[in-house]
Amino acid sequence: MSQKELQKRYWKANLAVLAGLLSIWFVFSCVLSIFLVEPLNEFKLGGFPVGFWISQQGAIFIFIALIFAYVLIMRKLDRKYGVEEEKH
Amino acid sequence: MDIQGWTYLIVGATFALYIGIAFYTRVKSTEGFYVAGHGVPAVFNGMATGADWMSAASFISMAGMISFIGYTGSMYLVGWTGGYVLLALLLAPYLRKFGKFTVPDFVGDRYYSNAARMVAIFCALFISFTYVAGQMRGVGVVFSRFLGVDINTGVIIGMVLVFLYATMGGMKGITWTQVAQYVVLIIAYLIPAIAISYQMTGNPIPQLGFGSKIKEGENAGLYLLEAIDAIHRDLGFPEYTAAFVPGKKSMMDVFAITIALMVGTAGLPHVIIRFYTTRTVQAARWSAFWALLFIGFLYTTAPAVATFARVNMIQTLHQKAYAERPEWFRNWEKTGLIKFDDKDGDGVIRYTSDTKSNELIVDRDIMVLANPEIANLPAWVVALVAAGGLAAALSTAAGLLLVISSSISHDLCKRIINPNMSEKQELRYARVAAGFAVIVAGYFGINPPGFVAQVVAFAFGLAASSFFPVIILGIFSKRTTKEGAIAGMVSGIAFTSAYIIYFNFINKAAVDKWLFGISPEGIGTIGMLLNFAVAIVVSRFTAPPPASVQEEVEFVRYPGSVRTDGTSLPGPMVH
């Protein structure tokens, strides 16, 4: 495969990764923390109403995990499509 | 030793440390001054970003703010952390690959236009100046409360300190002092939080403690959040954990503000440039991860602190005789941050939601600053909190000053006015500009405009409606043209500022006229959408960007690709 072709595929794969991770980001930052917070508060997680917990704690943990996943996935993609950086 | 003695000792020691670091990280090149020579390891860049980002507002005010509004405070928590996901996925790696010094660099080069560069310079300066004034004020306030120094003297001490390490070491000096400041501020935040969590619930981890049961006192055995909801009901406040009940913000407004804060965070120049400082693209991605992890320690603790402080304050003061008020109340009364107004003249403190009969006026900042005293922690912990507040304010101020300085010396003087300027000359301009910025910031710190709080909303709204869309389009859409970008930025900024100015300053009472029920704080969301829409539409009807620019866009997309002129990432530093 030519380098151009590889780069094209890499970019496509990259956009798919972004779409997946950003959907999770939206679900936690807006859907569960805001739109569905009231119904979720009907359920309890120990002393926490679930919606309240997600909006003040859970979402932040998910954000950290999302970036972590992103770094690992991209490292793999960079190598797979031969666009990784030289070692310094 | 008393509180003041400890404070002098700890604050003095941390200041000596910052100056020492600055001295060891002096720089002689513009690359060193603007981006720390692209040589900062990811973990340390994460810490520096954490300190850069967490300002006096995060450290001193946020927990207090949440403690008064309960659930609604989530918009700050989610907004100011969720923005990092956008930064990490959509901006950081590409801007690092681009490999220049500033945000206007990217906007000007990508949109092949000095007009776009000028708009970007204007936004960067406006955002950074509004932000920095608040930081200097924060420095002054901490000095006056804990060291008994006059506020203005405090501001001047802070100015001299920031000036020293910002001009000597530029970004390199700022980075390494920020690393130290992160350590100071996070320790200062966590120690009192852990102690209070253990005192109230028996669980030393605040993140778990605030979902646990209260250990002793009148509400013993109740879950903390149940107790606070019950207390709120009794006093006539909306329940703490309830979301969109009367007396709290609407769902639409919370949504708009959350988005505006997330997008604004991702568009703040002093945060973005931190990702220019790493050696590689992969390191820029890791930096974003470390940054959010380090920020997360404080941001997941803050809502716990908010809850503890709220319960603690009401339990120790409500329905208690004023004559028997606790020691900390006496101390903080002097600062005017907490006031008792005996309306019914019976000498008993009554705290209610009804402003006509409420007798206790509490400033939100007291929730963090007085926390260690409320919990009877030793004097050195109180002193540590003072040092932490200073670290938070100074580190953010330094990052902002660098943006101001580089906008003037690099973007304006070098890229627009005199491209032939030598590196030595540019560096001199950069230092002079930093000095000038410190003085202006200090002036606003000593003579604060009465509208600092509204102005911060302004900074976020502008960042959201100006930079974020054009940077994203610049990377993800080759077709976006200079005409599109300029029209997008101008309409985004014009709309957002007009809305904020009208509803914050001209017609504050017109709450019923808010567009879709969105407050000025959240209007950046609409401004951002407008910017996107205008930029995309105008780009369709204008000539596509030149081939060289499209090639540059290709270049930033692939971590390992090489520019057509053969340049790749900067190699190991030789400075």
XYZ file of C-alpha atoms in Angstrom:
663
model
C 0.000 0.000 0.000
C 1.267 3.454 -0.811
C 2.009 5.868 1.997
C -0.800 8.150 0.812
C -3.272 5.289 0.989
C -2.045 4.309 4.464
C -2.393 7.878 5.690
C -5.905 8.069 4.314
C -6.910 4.914 6.149
C -5.213 6.106 9.308
C -7.227 9.315 9.247
C -10.460 7.386 8.736
C -9.643 5.066 11.629
C -8.734 8.093 13.753
C -12.102 9.743 13.051
C -13.904 6.533 13.991
C -12.028 6.382 17.305
C -12.912 10.019 18.005
C -16.572 9.435 17.186
C -16.731 6.458 19.557
C -14.936 8.124 22.465
C -16.766 11.434 22.083
C -20.132 9.666 22.133
C -19.238 8.206 25.533
C -18.062 11.668 26.578
C -21.414 13.161 25.584
C -23.405 10.427 27.310
C -21.639 11.071 30.618
C -21.221 14.843 30.449
C -24.718 15.671 29.221
C -27.140 12.757 28.953
C -26.612 11.076 32.330
C -25.423 14.162 34.243
C -28.086 16.547 32.977
C -30.921 15.165 30.818
C -31.528 11.992 32.842
C -30.297 13.154 36.223
C -33.769 13.333 37.803
C -34.925 9.792 36.936
C -31.475 8.448 37.853
C -31.700 10.112 41.266
C -34.538 7.701 42.091
C -31.867 5.013 42.437
C -29.305 5.005 45.230
C -25.664 3.989 45.220
C -24.889 3.701 48.951
C -25.564 7.210 50.214
C -25.520 8.760 46.731
C -28.483 9.391 44.435
C -27.117 7.868 41.188
C -27.612 10.920 38.928
C -25.997 13.199 41.504
C -23.040 10.832 41.864
C -22.430 10.618 38.120
C -22.548 14.384 37.732
C -20.213 15.140 40.665
C -17.874 12.127 40.567
C -18.505 9.431 37.973
C -18.292 11.622 34.888
C -14.821 12.851 35.915
C -13.534 9.282 36.346
C -14.936 8.409 32.920
C -13.220 11.435 31.345
C -9.860 10.325 32.746
C -10.452 6.781 31.491
C -11.446 8.093 28.045
C -8.196 9.986 27.584
C -6.244 6.977 28.806
C -8.003 4.741 26.275
C -7.428 7.328 23.556
C -3.672 7.420 24.138
C -3.365 3.632 23.980
C -5.608 3.225 20.933
C -3.781 5.960 19.033
C -0.393 4.448 19.816
C -1.611 1.240 18.217
C -3.077 3.048 15.210
C 0.099 5.089 14.681
C 2.101 1.852 14.460
C -0.410 -0.050 12.384
C -0.462 2.585 9.677
C 3.207 3.453 9.895
C 2.731 7.079 10.920
C 4.391 6.872 14.334
C 7.108 9.288 15.334
C 10.788 8.422 15.258
C 12.283 7.690 18.611
C 14.112 10.610 20.123
C 3.951 28.445 66.799
C 0.747 30.311 65.932
C -1.052 30.420 62.575
C 0.734 33.537 61.424
C 4.148 32.171 62.299
C 3.461 28.965 60.420
C 2.103 30.894 57.462
C 5.213 33.058 57.198
C 7.356 29.946 57.398
C 5.504 27.844 54.808
C 4.712 30.649 52.378
C 8.301 31.925 52.690
C 9.714 28.446 52.017
C 7.531 27.885 48.950
C 8.406 31.311 47.537
C 12.110 30.613 48.006
C 11.602 27.334 46.168
C 9.873 29.038 43.221
C 12.635 31.615 42.887
C 15.303 28.939 43.142
C 13.663 26.960 40.346
C 13.372 30.079 38.212
C 17.061 30.768 38.645
C 18.045 27.286 37.499
C 15.810 27.400 34.438
C 16.946 30.666 32.853
C 16.621 30.633 29.077
C 18.420 32.319 26.200
C 16.305 31.293 23.166
C 12.792 32.154 22.054
C 12.045 28.440 21.812
C 12.980 28.097 25.463
C 11.033 31.205 26.398
C 7.800 30.355 24.566
C 7.588 26.545 24.702
C 10.273 25.434 27.170
C 12.320 24.158 24.210
C 9.660 21.525 23.401
C 11.355 19.399 26.051
C 8.955 18.866 28.963
C 8.266 15.208 29.919
C 4.582 14.254 29.826
C 4.031 13.617 33.558
C 5.552 16.942 34.534
C 3.701 18.722 31.780
C 0.533 17.178 33.221
C 1.328 18.617 36.664
C 2.219 21.993 35.196
C -1.016 21.999 33.201
C -2.928 21.160 36.370
C -1.450 24.128 38.230
C -1.757 26.359 35.165
C -5.427 25.480 34.893
C -6.478 25.396 38.556
C -6.721 29.029 39.500
C -7.601 30.931 42.630
C -11.227 30.275 41.629
C -10.795 26.486 41.509
C -8.855 26.366 44.751
C -10.583 28.975 46.888
C -14.060 29.511 45.450
C -15.292 26.390 43.672
C -16.123 24.171 46.640
C -17.877 27.086 48.330
C -19.849 27.802 45.180
C -20.978 24.164 44.949
C -21.847 24.111 48.612
C -24.483 26.799 48.055
C -26.008 25.366 44.885
C -25.628 21.596 45.355
C -26.362 19.610 42.206
C -26.189 22.707 39.996
C -22.488 22.984 40.873
C -21.930 19.938 38.683
C -21.797 22.282 35.708
C -18.439 23.540 36.980
C -17.178 20.056 37.799
C -18.213 18.471 34.509
C -17.542 21.607 32.462
C -14.027 22.202 33.707
C -12.946 18.549 33.432
C -14.904 17.433 30.355
C -13.114 20.139 28.380
C -9.920 18.125 28.724
C -11.425 15.273 26.724
C -11.973 17.742 23.879
C -8.462 19.110 24.302
C -6.890 15.671 24.315
C -8.824 14.248 21.375
C -9.365 17.232 19.134
C -6.585 19.741 19.746
C -3.478 18.753 21.702
C -1.813 16.192 19.401
C -2.392 18.224 16.237
C -1.265 21.519 17.680
C 1.856 19.845 19.031
C 2.567 18.431 15.592
C 2.086 21.883 14.106
C 4.982 22.737 16.376
C 5.043 26.515 16.638
C 4.749 28.759 19.660
C 1.304 30.323 20.104
C -2.384 29.999 19.277
C -2.377 33.034 16.937
C 0.547 31.249 15.179
C -1.783 28.424 14.284
C -4.731 30.611 13.347
C -2.580 32.976 11.258
C -0.646 30.223 9.448
C -3.527 27.834 8.887
C -5.719 30.612 7.562
C -2.870 32.234 5.579
C -3.887 35.650 6.761
C -2.606 38.326 9.102
C -6.162 39.564 9.566
C -7.051 36.194 11.122
C -3.865 36.460 13.185
C -4.917 39.903 14.451
C -8.340 38.659 15.503
C -6.644 35.777 17.321
C -4.195 38.132 19.053
C -7.051 40.326 20.198
C -8.937 37.346 21.654
C -5.856 35.888 23.331
C -5.068 39.246 24.958
C -8.624 39.909 26.058
C -9.141 36.443 27.544
C -5.806 36.458 29.339
C -6.097 39.965 30.793
C -9.578 39.360 32.214
C -8.391 36.151 33.750
C -5.147 37.435 35.211
C -6.741 40.352 37.065
C -8.703 37.874 39.175
C -5.556 35.923 40.008
C -3.634 38.930 41.288
C -6.623 39.867 43.399
C -6.642 36.322 44.807
C -2.980 36.680 45.769
C -3.731 39.944 47.555
C -6.693 38.476 49.418
C -4.758 35.457 50.699
C -1.913 37.698 51.833
C -4.209 39.996 53.747
C -6.183 37.224 55.473
C -3.313 35.023 56.540
C -0.306 37.291 56.835
C -1.975 40.433 58.061
C -0.455 42.325 55.132
C -2.440 45.008 53.353
C -4.127 43.624 50.169
C -2.214 46.017 47.903
C 1.134 45.076 49.412
C 0.154 41.456 48.835
C -0.585 42.135 45.171
C 2.787 43.862 44.775
C 4.678 40.977 46.404
C 2.897 38.590 44.025
C 3.739 40.823 41.041
C 7.428 40.928 41.867
C 7.567 37.161 42.300
C 5.776 36.343 39.052
C 7.815 38.953 37.214
C 11.044 37.379 38.429
C 10.376 33.886 37.256
C 8.360 34.694 34.157
C 11.006 36.984 32.669
C 14.024 34.926 33.689
C 12.823 31.517 32.671
C 9.897 32.175 30.337
C 7.901 29.032 29.709
C 10.696 26.850 31.045
C 10.794 28.654 34.375
C 7.009 28.784 34.526
C 6.699 25.077 33.785
C 8.980 23.923 36.561
C 7.596 26.358 39.123
C 4.111 25.164 38.162
C 5.165 21.594 38.834
C 6.218 22.634 42.351
C 3.047 24.696 42.757
C 0.890 21.746 41.775
C 2.437 19.668 44.534
C 1.914 22.443 47.089
C -1.681 23.134 46.124
C -2.839 19.538 45.939
C -1.352 18.681 49.351
C -2.914 21.816 50.779
C -6.303 20.851 49.360
C -6.284 17.177 50.289
C -5.017 17.266 53.890
C -7.932 19.261 55.332
C -10.402 17.355 53.133
C -9.159 13.989 54.385
C -9.155 15.144 58.011
C -12.697 16.504 57.795
C -14.000 13.448 55.953
C -12.577 11.237 58.696
C -13.977 13.431 61.468
C -17.484 13.499 60.050
C -17.911 10.030 58.560
C -15.038 7.846 59.751
C -13.963 7.386 56.143
C -10.695 9.171 55.295
C -11.309 9.212 51.542
C -13.426 12.311 50.835
C -14.793 10.843 47.575
C -16.308 7.981 49.610
C -16.893 9.958 52.785
C -19.514 12.157 51.236
C -21.587 9.094 50.400
C -21.218 7.715 53.933
C -23.133 8.043 57.170
C -22.559 10.816 59.683
C -20.640 9.522 62.706
C -21.853 11.690 65.562
C -24.006 14.669 66.501
C -27.685 15.311 65.921
C -27.762 13.585 62.511
C -25.631 10.554 63.452
C -26.497 7.438 61.447
C -27.993 9.344 58.529
C -26.290 9.389 55.147
C -24.560 12.750 54.782
C -26.466 13.629 51.608
C -29.791 12.582 53.159
C -29.042 14.754 56.160
C -28.189 17.778 54.035
C -31.337 17.356 51.938
C -33.398 17.221 55.144
C -31.627 20.274 56.569
C -32.269 22.175 53.349
C -35.973 21.257 53.451
C -36.234 22.464 57.061
C -34.575 25.794 56.307
C -36.634 26.339 53.145
C -33.819 25.805 50.619
C -34.293 23.536 47.571
C -32.883 20.072 48.309
C -29.105 19.864 47.882
C -29.081 16.879 45.517
C -32.245 17.867 43.606
C -31.639 18.926 40.019
C -34.091 21.293 38.339
C -36.499 22.229 41.123
C -37.730 25.813 41.617
C -34.944 28.007 42.982
C -32.308 26.235 40.881
C -31.166 26.699 37.293
C -33.189 25.133 34.469
C -32.023 22.043 32.573
C -31.438 24.097 29.430
C -29.268 26.612 31.267
C -27.208 23.958 33.058
C -26.689 22.218 29.709
C -25.612 25.413 27.929
C -23.248 26.447 30.714
C -21.689 22.981 30.900
C -21.017 22.981 27.153
C -19.719 26.558 27.206
C -17.296 25.729 30.024
C -16.092 22.543 28.324
C -15.555 24.180 24.967
C -14.177 27.326 26.597
C -11.650 25.257 28.554
C -10.496 23.672 25.305
C -10.173 27.132 23.757
C -8.163 28.884 26.481
C -4.789 29.877 25.031
C -2.822 29.440 28.269
C -3.996 25.841 28.484
C -3.507 25.078 24.781
C 0.100 26.290 24.695
C 1.031 23.855 27.454
C 0.685 21.108 24.854
C 3.253 22.800 22.612
C 5.903 22.165 25.250
C 6.245 18.392 24.960
C 8.870 16.661 22.849
C 6.523 14.478 20.775
C 2.908 14.119 19.712
C 2.534 10.996 21.806
C 3.859 12.937 24.809
C 1.250 15.644 24.168
C -1.469 12.971 24.350
C -0.017 11.568 27.571
C 0.221 15.097 28.995
C -3.505 15.541 28.571
C -4.113 12.300 30.424
C -1.792 13.209 33.307
C -3.222 16.722 33.428
C -6.782 15.514 33.864
C -5.729 12.866 36.376
C -3.959 15.494 38.496
C -6.851 17.935 38.100
C -9.269 15.123 38.949
C -7.740 14.730 42.425
C -8.918 18.230 43.284
C -12.116 18.198 41.248
C -13.483 14.983 42.753
C -12.554 16.204 46.239
C -14.193 19.611 45.841
C -17.838 18.400 45.861
C -17.081 16.369 48.989
C -15.561 19.412 50.678
C -18.626 21.382 49.595
C -20.974 18.944 51.288
C -18.921 18.615 54.492
C -18.602 22.379 54.777
C -22.312 22.932 54.249
C -23.386 20.430 56.897
C -20.664 21.559 59.290
C -21.523 25.213 58.965
C -25.258 24.785 59.483
C -24.864 22.300 62.343
C -22.390 24.446 64.261
C -24.163 27.782 63.759
C -27.884 27.443 63.136
C -30.012 27.937 66.255
C -26.914 28.526 68.390
C -26.376 31.491 70.676
C -24.191 34.165 69.102
C -22.402 34.729 72.407
C -21.152 31.130 72.318
C -20.033 31.219 68.692
C -16.948 29.159 67.854
C -13.423 30.555 67.697
C -13.198 30.403 63.888
C -16.357 32.498 63.592
C -14.691 35.213 65.673
C -11.541 35.079 63.509
C -13.355 35.282 60.202
C -15.894 37.868 61.325
C -13.048 40.382 61.234
C -12.613 39.819 57.489
C -16.281 40.477 56.781
C -16.629 37.117 55.058
C -19.164 35.941 57.616
C -21.679 38.201 59.324
C -24.386 37.866 61.950
C -27.290 40.269 61.725
C -29.579 39.757 64.716
C -32.861 40.743 63.085
C -35.183 39.512 65.841
C -32.801 40.624 68.587
C -32.800 37.319 70.519
C -29.066 36.672 70.214
C -29.623 33.350 68.467
C -28.269 32.712 64.967
C -30.980 31.756 62.497
C -30.071 30.622 58.976
C -32.913 30.358 56.441
C -33.629 30.782 52.757
C -35.852 33.765 53.474
C -33.707 36.871 53.091
C -36.042 38.860 55.355
C -35.486 36.695 58.422
C -32.089 35.143 57.603
C -29.470 36.336 60.097
C -26.305 34.741 58.765
C -24.428 36.036 55.723
C -21.651 33.753 54.506
C -19.175 34.386 51.678
C -18.532 31.316 49.533
C -14.740 31.635 49.809
C -14.874 30.921 53.507
C -15.834 27.297 52.842
C -12.320 26.355 51.782
C -10.270 29.002 53.568
C -11.821 28.534 56.997
C -12.378 24.803 56.643
C -9.291 23.726 58.626
C -10.267 26.038 61.463
C -13.877 24.831 61.463
C -12.544 21.295 61.781
C -10.054 22.308 64.508
C -7.005 21.244 62.511
C -3.542 22.343 63.677
C -2.100 25.747 62.760
C 0.328 24.389 60.147
C -2.590 23.021 58.105
C -4.178 26.466 58.040
C -0.858 27.888 56.872
C -0.616 25.219 54.200
C -4.001 26.233 52.823
C -2.714 29.796 52.498
C 0.350 28.561 50.599
C -1.905 26.402 48.414
C -4.171 29.308 47.522
C -1.125 31.386 46.597
C 0.313 28.547 44.512
C -2.966 28.196 42.614
C -3.234 31.927 41.907
C 0.442 32.489 41.024
C 0.744 29.490 38.721
C -2.278 30.518 36.688
C -1.147 34.141 36.595
C 2.258 33.108 35.244
C 0.737 31.004 32.462
C -1.492 33.879 31.438
C 1.347 36.382 31.482
C 3.267 34.197 29.076
C 0.338 34.216 26.648
C 0.162 38.004 26.858
C 3.893 38.371 26.401
C 4.113 35.994 23.437
C 1.046 37.520 21.776
C 2.781 40.888 21.815
C 6.414 39.978 21.110
C 5.920 36.984 18.814
C 2.560 37.334 17.112
C 2.353 41.097 16.860
C 5.967 42.335 16.700
C 7.660 39.410 14.968
C 4.968 37.911 12.730
C 3.103 41.075 11.722
C 5.197 44.210 12.257
C 8.815 43.179 11.679
C 9.427 39.608 10.449
C 13.173 40.311 10.132
C 13.588 40.797 13.845
C 16.486 38.809 15.335
C 15.863 36.178 18.008
C 17.723 38.243 20.562
C 15.555 41.267 19.840
C 12.380 39.206 20.014
C 13.407 37.777 23.356
C 13.997 41.269 24.686
C 10.516 42.297 23.517
C 9.071 39.180 25.127
C 10.606 40.105 28.488
C 9.492 43.733 28.234
C 5.982 42.579 27.294
C 5.911 40.219 30.276
C 6.940 43.093 32.521
C 4.272 45.327 31.043
C 1.664 42.577 31.491
C 2.624 42.105 35.160
C 2.138 45.814 35.782
C -1.257 45.910 34.078
C -2.355 42.776 35.937
C -1.146 44.286 39.200
C -3.037 47.479 38.498
C -6.267 45.534 38.074
C -5.425 43.516 41.165
C -5.106 46.698 43.241
C -8.034 48.501 41.571
C -10.310 45.582 40.737
C -13.102 46.387 38.333
C -16.344 45.708 40.194
C -17.389 43.082 37.700
C -14.644 40.450 37.921
C -17.079 37.564 38.243
C -19.038 38.507 35.127
C -15.831 39.127 33.256
C -14.669 35.556 33.827
C -17.849 34.328 32.161
C -16.770 36.612 29.371
C -13.369 34.920 29.064
C -14.939 31.477 28.727
C -17.638 32.663 26.357
C -15.045 34.294 24.120
C -12.722 31.302 24.155
C -15.642 29.050 23.250
C -16.980 31.267 20.492
C -13.663 32.330 18.941
C -10.788 29.838 19.106
C -12.410 26.462 19.532
C -14.372 26.310 16.259
C -11.636 27.702 14.005
C -8.946 25.438 15.444
C -11.168 22.351 15.074
C -12.119 23.301 11.518
C -8.498 24.126 10.752
C -7.512 20.557 11.579
C -10.533 18.537 10.517
C -11.704 20.423 7.425
C -9.171 21.304 4.736
C -11.844 23.253 2.909
C -12.221 25.934 5.585
C -10.955 29.194 4.119
C -9.556 32.359 5.650
C -12.753 34.218 4.788
C -14.757 31.507 6.535
C -12.562 31.527 9.634
C -12.510 35.301 10.002
C -16.260 35.632 9.431
C -16.850 32.776 11.893
C -14.680 34.249 14.628
C -16.037 37.764 14.211
C -19.692 36.672 14.279
C -19.082 34.314 17.226
C -17.356 37.001 19.271
C -19.775 39.767 18.276
C -22.829 37.739 19.186
C -21.395 36.431 22.460
C -20.085 39.796 23.667
C -23.262 41.623 22.719
C -25.344 39.099 24.645
C -23.102 39.155 27.709
C -22.817 42.940 27.766
C -26.557 43.398 27.337
C -27.711 40.922 29.969
C -24.884 41.466 32.468
C -24.441 45.207 32.357
C -27.227 46.995 30.492
C -30.387 45.121 31.314
C -29.595 42.741 34.142
C -33.232 42.293 35.096
C -34.407 40.992 31.710
C -34.044 37.358 32.749
C -37.290 36.454 30.978
C -35.804 37.607 27.653
C -32.868 35.164 27.772
C -32.519 33.288 24.480
C -33.857 29.732 25.086
C -33.536 30.509 28.806
C -29.725 30.562 28.576
C -27.887 32.848 31.008
C -24.904 34.966 29.844
C -22.598 32.354 31.435
C -23.764 29.738 28.944
C -24.204 31.816 25.827
C -20.742 30.856 24.525
C -22.391 27.602 23.447
C -24.611 29.416 20.970
C -21.718 31.679 19.956
C -19.652 28.584 19.206
C -22.400 27.039 17.065
C -22.794 30.324 15.221
C -19.052 30.477 14.578
C -19.079 26.909 13.195
C -22.093 27.583 10.980
C -20.805 30.862 9.549
C -17.299 29.475 8.953
C -18.618 26.402 7.125
C -21.099 28.298 4.967
C -18.715 31.119 4.019
C -15.971 28.585 3.206
C -18.282 26.928 0.676
C -18.629 30.133 -1.284
C -14.988 31.245 -1.259
C -11.928 29.941 -3.084
C -10.354 26.871 -1.402
C -7.166 27.348 0.635
C -3.887 27.227 -1.342
C -2.260 23.819 -1.864
C 0.561 24.581 0.575
C -1.957 25.156 3.381
C -3.816 21.958 2.575
C -0.495 20.164 2.735
C 0.164 21.701 6.143
C -3.172 20.339 7.344
C -2.120 16.889 6.137
C 1.133 17.369 7.990
C -0.504 18.007 11.374
C -2.766 14.984 11.047
C -0.034 12.320 11.052
C 2.294 12.198 14.033
C 5.308 10.931 12.063
C 4.986 12.756 8.747
C 7.621 15.140 7.491
C 7.043 18.613 6.036
C 7.706 18.957 2.312
C 10.683 21.135 3.123
C 12.119 18.168 5.007
C 11.632 19.442 8.547
C 10.170 17.032 11.056
C 9.711 17.374 14.769
C 12.407 19.348 16.496
C 15.155 17.002 17.602
C 16.628 16.789 21.085
C 17.331 20.232 22.446
C 20.779 21.676 22.286
C 20.173 24.859 24.242
